[in-house]
Amino acid sequence: MAPVGGTAVQDHVALAEIELCGELIIAASAAEERLSLESIDEVLRVAEERASAQV
């Protein structure tokens, strides 16, 4: 139960991870076969993260 008084704390990293897990679950449930490593990387936007890290 959340404390009364609005002291909720948001962990932005955890929220981002939860969002990515949700996207991965949706992609996996829509696929007819197991997702390839490339498909997983695409859903998790690994290439985008690598590109932004190099800048």
PDB file of C-alpha atoms in Angstrom:
ATOM      1  CA  MET A   1       0.000   0.000   0.000  1.00  0.00           C
ATOM      2  CA  ALA A   2       1.371   3.414  -0.961  1.00  0.00           C
ATOM      3  CA  PRO A   3       1.958   5.874   1.841  1.00  0.00           C
ATOM      4  CA  VAL A   4      -0.545   8.685   2.224  1.00  0.00           C
ATOM      5  CA  GLY A   5       0.825  12.123   1.434  1.00  0.00           C
ATOM      6  CA  GLY A   6       2.095  11.763  -2.136  1.00  0.00           C
ATOM      7  CA  THR A   7       5.612  10.555  -1.415  1.00  0.00           C
ATOM      8  CA  ALA A   8       5.730   8.304  -4.476  1.00  0.00           C
ATOM      9  CA  VAL A   9       9.191   7.865  -5.951  1.00  0.00           C
ATOM     10  CA  GLN A  10       9.713   7.257  -9.644  1.00  0.00           C
ATOM     11  CA  ASP A  11      12.673   5.217 -10.777  1.00  0.00           C
ATOM     12  CA  HIS A  12      13.042   6.257 -14.419  1.00  0.00           C
ATOM     13  CA  VAL A  13      15.474   3.452 -15.218  1.00  0.00           C
ATOM     14  CA  ALA A  14      13.094   0.832 -13.833  1.00  0.00           C
ATOM     15  CA  LEU A  15      10.175   2.357 -15.722  1.00  0.00           C
ATOM     16  CA  ALA A  16      12.175   2.269 -18.975  1.00  0.00           C
ATOM     17  CA  GLU A  17      13.095  -1.381 -18.378  1.00  0.00           C
ATOM     18  CA  ILE A  18       9.465  -2.272 -17.718  1.00  0.00           C
ATOM     19  CA  GLU A  19       8.440  -0.543 -20.956  1.00  0.00           C
ATOM     20  CA  LEU A  20      11.070  -2.444 -22.956  1.00  0.00           C
ATOM     21  CA  CYS A  21      10.012  -5.748 -21.377  1.00  0.00           C
ATOM     22  CA  GLY A  22       6.425  -5.013 -22.351  1.00  0.00           C
ATOM     23  CA  GLU A  23       7.439  -4.279 -25.937  1.00  0.00           C
ATOM     24  CA  LEU A  24       9.436  -7.507 -26.053  1.00  0.00           C
ATOM     25  CA  ILE A  25       6.486  -9.518 -24.702  1.00  0.00           C
ATOM     26  CA  ILE A  26       4.171  -7.981 -27.313  1.00  0.00           C
ATOM     27  CA  ALA A  27       6.626  -8.758 -30.126  1.00  0.00           C
ATOM     28  CA  ALA A  28       7.102 -12.323 -28.901  1.00  0.00           C
ATOM     29  CA  SER A  29       3.365 -12.956 -28.635  1.00  0.00           C
ATOM     30  CA  ALA A  30       2.780 -11.595 -32.155  1.00  0.00           C
ATOM     31  CA  ALA A  31       5.546 -13.717 -33.707  1.00  0.00           C
ATOM     32  CA  GLU A  32       4.759 -17.074 -35.233  1.00  0.00           C
ATOM     33  CA  GLU A  33       8.171 -18.475 -34.246  1.00  0.00           C
ATOM     34  CA  ARG A  34      10.835 -17.663 -31.699  1.00  0.00           C
ATOM     35  CA  LEU A  35      12.318 -14.208 -32.084  1.00  0.00           C
ATOM     36  CA  SER A  36      15.792 -14.120 -33.561  1.00  0.00           C
ATOM     37  CA  LEU A  37      18.537 -12.233 -31.763  1.00  0.00           C
ATOM     38  CA  GLU A  38      18.317  -9.581 -34.473  1.00  0.00           C
ATOM     39  CA  SER A  39      14.573  -9.200 -33.899  1.00  0.00           C
ATOM     40  CA  ILE A  40      15.099  -8.861 -30.162  1.00  0.00           C
ATOM     41  CA  ASP A  41      17.770  -6.212 -30.735  1.00  0.00           C
ATOM     42  CA  GLU A  42      15.384  -4.359 -33.035  1.00  0.00           C
ATOM     43  CA  VAL A  43      12.563  -4.390 -30.470  1.00  0.00           C
ATOM     44  CA  LEU A  44      14.950  -3.232 -27.734  1.00  0.00           C
ATOM     45  CA  ARG A  45      16.435  -0.584 -30.051  1.00  0.00           C
ATOM     46  CA  VAL A  46      19.983  -1.795 -29.412  1.00  0.00           C
ATOM     47  CA  ALA A  47      21.377  -0.224 -32.601  1.00  0.00           C
ATOM     48  CA  GLU A  48      19.914   3.169 -31.644  1.00  0.00           C
ATOM     49  CA  GLU A  49      21.513   2.983 -28.199  1.00  0.00           C
ATOM     50  CA  ARG A  50      24.882   2.060 -29.672  1.00  0.00           C
ATOM     51  CA  ALA A  51      24.689   4.926 -32.159  1.00  0.00           C
ATOM     52  CA  SER A  52      23.795   7.476 -29.492  1.00  0.00           C
ATOM     53  CA  ALA A  53      26.574   6.202 -27.211  1.00  0.00           C
ATOM     54  CA  GLN A  54      29.175   6.793 -29.941  1.00  0.00           C
ATOM     55  CA  VAL A  55      28.234  10.452 -30.414  1.00  0.00           C
TER      56      VAL A  55
END
